[in-house]
Coordinates of N, CA and C in Angstrom, one line a residue:
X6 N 22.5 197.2 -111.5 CA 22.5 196.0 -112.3 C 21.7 196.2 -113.5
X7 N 22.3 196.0 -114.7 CA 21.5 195.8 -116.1 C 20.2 195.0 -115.8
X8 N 19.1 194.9 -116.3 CA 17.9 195.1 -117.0 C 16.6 194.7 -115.3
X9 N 17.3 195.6 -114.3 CA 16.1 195.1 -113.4 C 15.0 196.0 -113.4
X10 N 13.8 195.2 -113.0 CA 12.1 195.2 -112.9 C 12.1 196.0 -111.8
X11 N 11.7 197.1 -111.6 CA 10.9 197.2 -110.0 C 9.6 196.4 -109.7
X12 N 9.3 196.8 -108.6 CA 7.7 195.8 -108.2 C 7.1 196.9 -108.7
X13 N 5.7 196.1 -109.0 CA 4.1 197.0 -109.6 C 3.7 196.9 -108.2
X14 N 2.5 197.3 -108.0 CA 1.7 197.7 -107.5 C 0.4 197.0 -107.9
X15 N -0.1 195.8 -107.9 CA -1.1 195.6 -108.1 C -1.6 193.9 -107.7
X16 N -2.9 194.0 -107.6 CA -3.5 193.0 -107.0 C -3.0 192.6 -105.1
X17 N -3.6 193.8 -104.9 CA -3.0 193.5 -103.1 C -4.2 192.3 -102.7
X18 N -4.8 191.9 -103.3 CA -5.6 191.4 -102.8 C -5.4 189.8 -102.9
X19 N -4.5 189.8 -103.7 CA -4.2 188.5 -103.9 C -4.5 187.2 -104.5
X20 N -5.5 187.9 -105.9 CA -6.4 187.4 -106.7 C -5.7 186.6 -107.9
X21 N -4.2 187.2 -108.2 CA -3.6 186.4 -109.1 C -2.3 185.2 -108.3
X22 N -2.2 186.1 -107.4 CA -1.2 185.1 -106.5 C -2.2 183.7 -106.1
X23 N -3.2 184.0 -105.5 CA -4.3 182.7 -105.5 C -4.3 181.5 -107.2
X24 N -4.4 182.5 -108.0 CA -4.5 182.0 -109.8 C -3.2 181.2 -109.9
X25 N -2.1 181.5 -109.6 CA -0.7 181.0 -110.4 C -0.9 179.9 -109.4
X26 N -1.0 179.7 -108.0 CA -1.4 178.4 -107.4 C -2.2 177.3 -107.5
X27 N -3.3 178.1 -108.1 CA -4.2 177.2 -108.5 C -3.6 176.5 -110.0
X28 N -2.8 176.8 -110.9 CA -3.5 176.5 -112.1 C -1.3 176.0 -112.2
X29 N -0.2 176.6 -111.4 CA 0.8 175.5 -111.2 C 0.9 174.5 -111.1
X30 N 0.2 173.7 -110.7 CA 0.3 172.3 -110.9 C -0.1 171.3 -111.9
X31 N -0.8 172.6 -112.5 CA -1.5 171.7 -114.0 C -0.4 170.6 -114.9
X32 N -0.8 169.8 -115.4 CA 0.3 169.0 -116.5 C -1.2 168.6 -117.4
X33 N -0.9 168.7 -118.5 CA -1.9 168.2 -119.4 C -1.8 167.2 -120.1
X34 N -0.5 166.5 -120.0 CA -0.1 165.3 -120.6 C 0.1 165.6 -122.2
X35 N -0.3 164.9 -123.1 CA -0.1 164.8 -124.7 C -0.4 166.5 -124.8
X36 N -1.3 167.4 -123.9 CA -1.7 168.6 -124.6 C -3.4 168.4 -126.0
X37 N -3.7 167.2 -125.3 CA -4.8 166.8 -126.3 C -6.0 167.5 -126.1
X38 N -7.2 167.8 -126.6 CA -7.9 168.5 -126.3 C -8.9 167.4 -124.9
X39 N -8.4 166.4 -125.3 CA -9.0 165.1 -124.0 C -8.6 165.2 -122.7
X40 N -7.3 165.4 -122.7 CA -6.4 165.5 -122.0 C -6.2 166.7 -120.7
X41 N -6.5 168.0 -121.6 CA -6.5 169.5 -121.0 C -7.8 169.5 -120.3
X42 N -9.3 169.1 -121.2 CA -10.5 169.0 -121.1 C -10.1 168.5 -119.1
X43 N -9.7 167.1 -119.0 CA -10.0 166.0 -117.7 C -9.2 166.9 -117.1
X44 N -8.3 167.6 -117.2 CA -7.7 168.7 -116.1 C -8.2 169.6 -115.5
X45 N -8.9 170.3 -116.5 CA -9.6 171.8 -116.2 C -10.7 171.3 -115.6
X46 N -11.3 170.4 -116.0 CA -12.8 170.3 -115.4 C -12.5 169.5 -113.7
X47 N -11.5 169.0 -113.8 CA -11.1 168.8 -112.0 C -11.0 170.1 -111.5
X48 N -11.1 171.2 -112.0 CA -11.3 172.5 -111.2 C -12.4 173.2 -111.3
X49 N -13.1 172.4 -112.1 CA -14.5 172.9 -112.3 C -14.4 173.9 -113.5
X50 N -14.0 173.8 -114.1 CA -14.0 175.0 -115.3 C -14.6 174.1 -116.6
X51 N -15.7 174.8 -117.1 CA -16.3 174.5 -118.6 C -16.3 174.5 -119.3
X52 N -16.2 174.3 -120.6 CA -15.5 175.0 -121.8 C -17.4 174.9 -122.9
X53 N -17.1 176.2 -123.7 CA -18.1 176.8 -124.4 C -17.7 175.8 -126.1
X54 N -18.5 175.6 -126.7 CA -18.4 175.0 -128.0 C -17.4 175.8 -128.8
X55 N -16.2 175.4 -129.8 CA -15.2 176.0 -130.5 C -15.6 176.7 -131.7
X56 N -14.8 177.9 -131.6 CA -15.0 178.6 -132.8 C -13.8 178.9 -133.7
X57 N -13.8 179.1 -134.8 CA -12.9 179.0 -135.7 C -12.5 180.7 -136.2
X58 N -11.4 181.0 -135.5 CA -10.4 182.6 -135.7 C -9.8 182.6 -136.2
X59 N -9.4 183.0 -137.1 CA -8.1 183.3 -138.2 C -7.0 182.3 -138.1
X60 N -7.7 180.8 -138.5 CA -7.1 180.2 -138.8 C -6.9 178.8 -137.4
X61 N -7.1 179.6 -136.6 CA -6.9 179.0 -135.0 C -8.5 178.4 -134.3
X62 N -8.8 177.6 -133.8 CA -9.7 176.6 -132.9 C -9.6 177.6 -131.6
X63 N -10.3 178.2 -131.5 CA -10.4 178.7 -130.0 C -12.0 177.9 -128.9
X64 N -11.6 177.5 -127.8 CA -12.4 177.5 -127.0 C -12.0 177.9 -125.6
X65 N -13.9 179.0 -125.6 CA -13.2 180.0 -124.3 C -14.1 179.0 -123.1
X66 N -13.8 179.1 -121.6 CA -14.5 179.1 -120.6 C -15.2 179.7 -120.7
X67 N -16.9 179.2 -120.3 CA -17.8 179.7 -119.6 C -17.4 180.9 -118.4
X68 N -18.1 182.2 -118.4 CA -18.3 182.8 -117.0 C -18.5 182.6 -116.1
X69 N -17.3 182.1 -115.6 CA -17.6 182.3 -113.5 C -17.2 180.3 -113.4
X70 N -17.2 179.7 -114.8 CA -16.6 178.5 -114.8 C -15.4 178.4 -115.2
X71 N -14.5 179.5 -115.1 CA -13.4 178.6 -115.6 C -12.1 179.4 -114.7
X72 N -11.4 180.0 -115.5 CA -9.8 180.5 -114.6 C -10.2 181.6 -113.9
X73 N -9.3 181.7 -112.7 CA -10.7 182.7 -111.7 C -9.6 184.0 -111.5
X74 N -8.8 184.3 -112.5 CA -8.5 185.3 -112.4 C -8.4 185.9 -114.2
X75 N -9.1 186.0 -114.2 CA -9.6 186.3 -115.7 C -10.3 185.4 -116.6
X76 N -10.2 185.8 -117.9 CA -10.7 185.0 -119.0 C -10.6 183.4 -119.7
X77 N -10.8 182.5 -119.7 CA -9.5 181.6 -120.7 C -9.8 181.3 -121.8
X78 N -9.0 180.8 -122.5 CA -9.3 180.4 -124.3 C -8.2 179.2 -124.6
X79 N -8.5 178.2 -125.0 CA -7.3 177.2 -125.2 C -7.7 177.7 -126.6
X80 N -6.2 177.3 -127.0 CA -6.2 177.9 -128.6 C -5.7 176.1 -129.1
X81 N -5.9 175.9 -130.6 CA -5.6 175.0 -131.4 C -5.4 175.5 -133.0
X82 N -4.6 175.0 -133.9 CA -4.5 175.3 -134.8 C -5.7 174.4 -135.9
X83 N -6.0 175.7 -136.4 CA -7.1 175.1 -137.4 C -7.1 173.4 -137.9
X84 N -6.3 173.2 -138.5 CA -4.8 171.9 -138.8 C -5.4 170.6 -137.6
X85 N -5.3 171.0 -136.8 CA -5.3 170.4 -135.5 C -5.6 170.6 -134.2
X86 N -7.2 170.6 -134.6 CA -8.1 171.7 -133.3 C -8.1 170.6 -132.1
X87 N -7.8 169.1 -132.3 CA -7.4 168.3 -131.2 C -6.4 168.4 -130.4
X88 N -5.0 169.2 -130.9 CA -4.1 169.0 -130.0 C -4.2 170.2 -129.8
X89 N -3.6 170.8 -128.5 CA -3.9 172.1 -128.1 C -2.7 172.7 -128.2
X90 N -2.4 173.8 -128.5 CA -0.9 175.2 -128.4 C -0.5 175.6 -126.8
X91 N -2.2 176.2 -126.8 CA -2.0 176.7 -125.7 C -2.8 177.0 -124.8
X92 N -3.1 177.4 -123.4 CA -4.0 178.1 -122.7 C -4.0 179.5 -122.3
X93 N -4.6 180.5 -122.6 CA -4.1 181.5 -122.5 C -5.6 182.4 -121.6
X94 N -4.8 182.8 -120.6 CA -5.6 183.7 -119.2 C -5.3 185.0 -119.6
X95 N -6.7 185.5 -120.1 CA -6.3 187.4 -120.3 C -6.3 187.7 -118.4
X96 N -5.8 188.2 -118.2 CA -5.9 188.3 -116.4 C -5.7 189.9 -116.8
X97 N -5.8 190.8 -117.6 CA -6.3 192.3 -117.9 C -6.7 192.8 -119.1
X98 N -7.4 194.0 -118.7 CA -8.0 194.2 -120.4 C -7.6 195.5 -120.1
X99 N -7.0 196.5 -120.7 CA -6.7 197.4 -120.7 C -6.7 198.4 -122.1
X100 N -7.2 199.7 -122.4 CA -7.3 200.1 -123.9 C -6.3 200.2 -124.0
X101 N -5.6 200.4 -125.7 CA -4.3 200.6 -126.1 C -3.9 201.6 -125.6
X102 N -4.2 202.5 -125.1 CA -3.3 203.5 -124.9 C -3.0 203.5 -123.6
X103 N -3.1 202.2 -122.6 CA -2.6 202.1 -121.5 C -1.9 201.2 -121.3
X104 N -0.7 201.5 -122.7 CA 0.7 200.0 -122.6 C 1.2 200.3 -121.2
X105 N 1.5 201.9 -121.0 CA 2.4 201.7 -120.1 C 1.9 201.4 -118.4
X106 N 0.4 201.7 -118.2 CA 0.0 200.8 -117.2 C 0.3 199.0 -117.1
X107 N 0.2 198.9 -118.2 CA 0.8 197.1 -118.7 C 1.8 196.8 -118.2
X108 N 2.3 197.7 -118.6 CA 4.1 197.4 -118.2 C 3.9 196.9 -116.7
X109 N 3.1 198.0 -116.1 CA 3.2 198.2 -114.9 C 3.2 196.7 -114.3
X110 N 1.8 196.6 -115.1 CA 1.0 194.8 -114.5 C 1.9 193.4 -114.3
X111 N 2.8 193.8 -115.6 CA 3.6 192.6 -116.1 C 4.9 193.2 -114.8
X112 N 5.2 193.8 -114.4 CA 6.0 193.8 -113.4 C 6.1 192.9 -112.5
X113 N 4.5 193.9 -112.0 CA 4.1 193.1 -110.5 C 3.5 191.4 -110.9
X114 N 3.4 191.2 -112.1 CA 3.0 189.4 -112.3 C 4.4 189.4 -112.2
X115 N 5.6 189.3 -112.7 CA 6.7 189.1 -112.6 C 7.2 189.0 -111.1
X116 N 6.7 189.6 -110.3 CA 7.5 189.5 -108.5 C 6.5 188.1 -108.2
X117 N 5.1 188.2 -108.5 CA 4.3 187.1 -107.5 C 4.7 185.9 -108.8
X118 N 5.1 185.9 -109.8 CA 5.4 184.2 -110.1 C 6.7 183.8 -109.6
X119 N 7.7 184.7 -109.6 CA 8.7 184.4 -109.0 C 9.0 184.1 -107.6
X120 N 8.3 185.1 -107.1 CA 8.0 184.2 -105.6 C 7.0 182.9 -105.3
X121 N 6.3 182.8 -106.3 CA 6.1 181.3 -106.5 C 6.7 179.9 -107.2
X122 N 7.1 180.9 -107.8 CA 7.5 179.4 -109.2 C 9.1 179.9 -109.3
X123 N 10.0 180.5 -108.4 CA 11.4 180.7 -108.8 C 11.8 181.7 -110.0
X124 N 12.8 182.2 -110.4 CA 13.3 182.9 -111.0 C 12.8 182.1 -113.0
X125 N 12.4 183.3 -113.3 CA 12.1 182.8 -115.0 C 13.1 182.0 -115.7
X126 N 13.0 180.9 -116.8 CA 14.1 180.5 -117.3 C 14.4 181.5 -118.4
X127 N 13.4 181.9 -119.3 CA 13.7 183.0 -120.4 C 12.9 184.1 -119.6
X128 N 13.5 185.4 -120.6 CA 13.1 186.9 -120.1 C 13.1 187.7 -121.6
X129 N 12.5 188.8 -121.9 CA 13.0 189.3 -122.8 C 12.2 190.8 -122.5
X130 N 12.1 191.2 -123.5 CA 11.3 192.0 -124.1 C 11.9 193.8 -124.5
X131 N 10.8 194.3 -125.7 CA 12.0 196.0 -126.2 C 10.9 197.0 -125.8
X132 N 9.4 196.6 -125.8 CA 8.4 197.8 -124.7 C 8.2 197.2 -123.8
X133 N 8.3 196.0 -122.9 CA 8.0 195.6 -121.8 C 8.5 194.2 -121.3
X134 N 8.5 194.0 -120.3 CA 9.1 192.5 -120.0 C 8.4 191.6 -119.8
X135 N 8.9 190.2 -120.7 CA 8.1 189.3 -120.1 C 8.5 188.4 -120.3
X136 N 7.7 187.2 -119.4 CA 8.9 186.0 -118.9 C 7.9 184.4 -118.9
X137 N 9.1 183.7 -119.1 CA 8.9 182.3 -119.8 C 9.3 180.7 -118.3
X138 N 8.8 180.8 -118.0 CA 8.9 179.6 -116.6 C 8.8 178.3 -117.7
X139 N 10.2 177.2 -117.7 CA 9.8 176.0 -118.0 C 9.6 175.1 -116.9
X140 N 8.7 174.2 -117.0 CA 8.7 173.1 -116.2 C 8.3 171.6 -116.8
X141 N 8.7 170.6 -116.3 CA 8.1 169.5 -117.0 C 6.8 168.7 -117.8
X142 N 6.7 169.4 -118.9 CA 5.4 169.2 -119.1 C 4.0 170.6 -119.5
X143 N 4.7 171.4 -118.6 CA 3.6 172.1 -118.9 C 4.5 174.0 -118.7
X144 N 4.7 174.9 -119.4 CA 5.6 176.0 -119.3 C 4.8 177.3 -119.0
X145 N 4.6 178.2 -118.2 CA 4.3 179.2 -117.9 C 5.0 180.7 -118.5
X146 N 3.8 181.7 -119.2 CA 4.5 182.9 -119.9 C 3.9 183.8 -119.7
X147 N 4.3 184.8 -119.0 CA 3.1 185.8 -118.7 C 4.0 187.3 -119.5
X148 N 3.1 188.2 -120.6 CA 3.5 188.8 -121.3 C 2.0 189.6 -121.4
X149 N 2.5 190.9 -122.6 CA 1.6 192.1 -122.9 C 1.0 192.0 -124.2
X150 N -0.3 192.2 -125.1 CA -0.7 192.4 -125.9 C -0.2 193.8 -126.0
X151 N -0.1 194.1 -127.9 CA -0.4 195.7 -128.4 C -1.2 196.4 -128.1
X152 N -2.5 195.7 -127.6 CA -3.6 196.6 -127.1 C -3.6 196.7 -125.9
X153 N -2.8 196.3 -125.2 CA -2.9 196.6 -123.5 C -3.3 195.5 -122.8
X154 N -3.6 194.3 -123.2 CA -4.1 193.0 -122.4 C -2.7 192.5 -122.0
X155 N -2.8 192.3 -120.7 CA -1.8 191.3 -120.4 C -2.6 189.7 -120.4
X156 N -1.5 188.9 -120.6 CA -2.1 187.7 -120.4 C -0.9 186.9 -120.0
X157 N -1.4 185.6 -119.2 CA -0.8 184.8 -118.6 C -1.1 183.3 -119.6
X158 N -0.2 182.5 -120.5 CA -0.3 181.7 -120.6 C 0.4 179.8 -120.4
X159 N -0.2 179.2 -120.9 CA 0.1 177.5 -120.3 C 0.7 176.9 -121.4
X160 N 1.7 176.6 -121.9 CA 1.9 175.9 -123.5 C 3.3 174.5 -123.3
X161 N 2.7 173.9 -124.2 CA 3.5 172.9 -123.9 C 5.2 172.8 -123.6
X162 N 6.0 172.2 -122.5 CA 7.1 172.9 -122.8 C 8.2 172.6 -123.7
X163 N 7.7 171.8 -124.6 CA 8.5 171.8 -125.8 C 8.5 172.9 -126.6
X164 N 7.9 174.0 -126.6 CA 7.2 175.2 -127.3 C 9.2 175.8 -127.2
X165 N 9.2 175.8 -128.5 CA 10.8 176.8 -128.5 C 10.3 178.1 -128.3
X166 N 11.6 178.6 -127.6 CA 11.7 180.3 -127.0 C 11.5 181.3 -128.3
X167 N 11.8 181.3 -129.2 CA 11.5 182.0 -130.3 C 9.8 182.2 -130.6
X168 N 9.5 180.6 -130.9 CA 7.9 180.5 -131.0 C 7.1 181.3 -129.5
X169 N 7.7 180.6 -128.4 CA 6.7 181.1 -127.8 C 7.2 183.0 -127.0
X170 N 8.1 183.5 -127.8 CA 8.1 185.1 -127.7 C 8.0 185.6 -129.0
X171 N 7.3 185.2 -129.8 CA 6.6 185.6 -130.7 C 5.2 186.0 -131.1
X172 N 5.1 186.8 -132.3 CA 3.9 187.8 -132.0 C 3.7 188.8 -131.4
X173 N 2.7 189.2 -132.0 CA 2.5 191.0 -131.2 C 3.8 191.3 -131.1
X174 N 3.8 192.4 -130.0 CA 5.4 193.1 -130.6 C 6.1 192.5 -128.7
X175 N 6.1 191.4 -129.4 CA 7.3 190.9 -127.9 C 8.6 191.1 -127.8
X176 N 9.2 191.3 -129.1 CA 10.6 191.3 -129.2 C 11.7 189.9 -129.0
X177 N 12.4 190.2 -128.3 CA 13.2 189.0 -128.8 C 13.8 188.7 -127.5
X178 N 13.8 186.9 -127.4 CA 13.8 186.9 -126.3 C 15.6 186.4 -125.4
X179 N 16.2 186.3 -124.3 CA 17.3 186.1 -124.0 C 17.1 185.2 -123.2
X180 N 18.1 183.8 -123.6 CA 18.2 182.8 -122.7 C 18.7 183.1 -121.5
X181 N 18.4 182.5 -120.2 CA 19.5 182.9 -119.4 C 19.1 182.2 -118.4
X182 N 20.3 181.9 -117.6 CA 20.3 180.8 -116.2 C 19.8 181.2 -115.1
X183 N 18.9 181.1 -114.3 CA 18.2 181.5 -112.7 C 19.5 182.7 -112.1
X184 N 20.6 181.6 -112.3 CA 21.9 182.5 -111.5 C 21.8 184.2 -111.9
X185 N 21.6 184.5 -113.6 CA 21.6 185.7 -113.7 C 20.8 186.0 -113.7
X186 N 19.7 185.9 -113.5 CA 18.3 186.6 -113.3 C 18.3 187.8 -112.1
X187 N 17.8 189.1 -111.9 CA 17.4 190.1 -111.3 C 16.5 189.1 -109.9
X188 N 17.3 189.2 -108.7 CA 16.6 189.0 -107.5 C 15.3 189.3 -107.1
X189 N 14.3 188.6 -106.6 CA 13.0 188.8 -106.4 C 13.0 189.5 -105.2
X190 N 13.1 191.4 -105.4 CA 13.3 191.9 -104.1 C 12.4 192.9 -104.0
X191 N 11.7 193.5 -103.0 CA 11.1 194.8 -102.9 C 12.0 195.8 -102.9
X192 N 13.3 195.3 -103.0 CA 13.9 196.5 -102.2 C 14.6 197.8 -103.4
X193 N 14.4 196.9 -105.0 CA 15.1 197.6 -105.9 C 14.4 199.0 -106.4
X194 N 15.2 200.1 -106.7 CA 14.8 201.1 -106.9 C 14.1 201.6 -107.9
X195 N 14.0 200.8 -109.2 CA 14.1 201.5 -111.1 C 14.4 200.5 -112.0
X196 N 14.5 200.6 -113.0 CA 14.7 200.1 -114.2 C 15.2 200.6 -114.8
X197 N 16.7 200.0 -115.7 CA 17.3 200.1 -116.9 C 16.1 200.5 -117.9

């Protein structure tokens, strides 16, 4: 079958499959920074004073207060550091020259969201795959940086598929219905 994932190999421990549980049910409402704030902090996560990045509002979690499978950073546009874009979980750091361990990562996050949250609504990618879960209110994307970071992020789900597979070198992304999505199996051999 055209464009299937094998499973990775990682996190037997069950550190990010704990994470997508934890942080699935989130809804942030408007996406305000009021709004995301009274969510996160029902999980006990803190957020550090904002700083201003190329153009963008970033505020990260404190250490050991916030997403418990990596880093977080809600991003906001300079424009409008009140309403938020997005939340974004580096859940690896890896140097650039270990895309293709990346790949690997974004695999195996690909089997454990899917066996949580069902088959992706968008998919894409031209060095690696990665995938777009909508849901009411709040949309799940877990993809690769050029330097090797995978990251898992939270963005509103009005965020069009273009916008949100854009940047870095994501490529371009393919609509497609649950029906044709690649089955969540251990059993497949390889990748197209």
């Amino acid at each position: 079958m055209e464009n299937m994932i094998p499973r990775g190999n990682w996190l037997d421990d069950e550190i990010f499959r704990t994470f997508v549980r934890e942080v699935a049910p989130l809804h942030f409402g408007s996406w305000s920074l009021t709004d995301v704030e009274r969510t996160t902090s029902a999980l006990g996560w803190e957020l550090r004073e904002p700083k201003e990045v190329a153009g963008q509002v970033w505020r990260r979690f404190a250490p050991r207060k916030g997403p418990s499978a990596g880093y977080g950073t809600l991003i906001a546009d300079a424009s409008e550091p009140e309403q938020l874009r997005k939340l974004n979980v580096r859940v690896v750091d890896l140097p650039p020259e270990d895309l293709a361990t990346a790949a690997g990562f974004i695999r195996a996050a690909w089997w454990v969201m899917e066996d949580e949250l069902g088959p992706p609504t968008l998919w894409g990618g031209d060095s690696g795959p990665w995938m777009l879960w909508r849901r009411p209110g709040t949309s799940t994307l877990v993809h690769s940086h050029d330097g090797g970071e995978v990251s898992f992020e939270l963005v509103p789900s009005a965020t069009h598929s273009d916008a949100a597979g854009s940047g870095y070198s994501r490529g371009r992304w393919r609509a497609a219905e649950p029906a044709e999505l690649p089955p969540a199996s251990p059993e497949l051999p390889g990748a197209t």
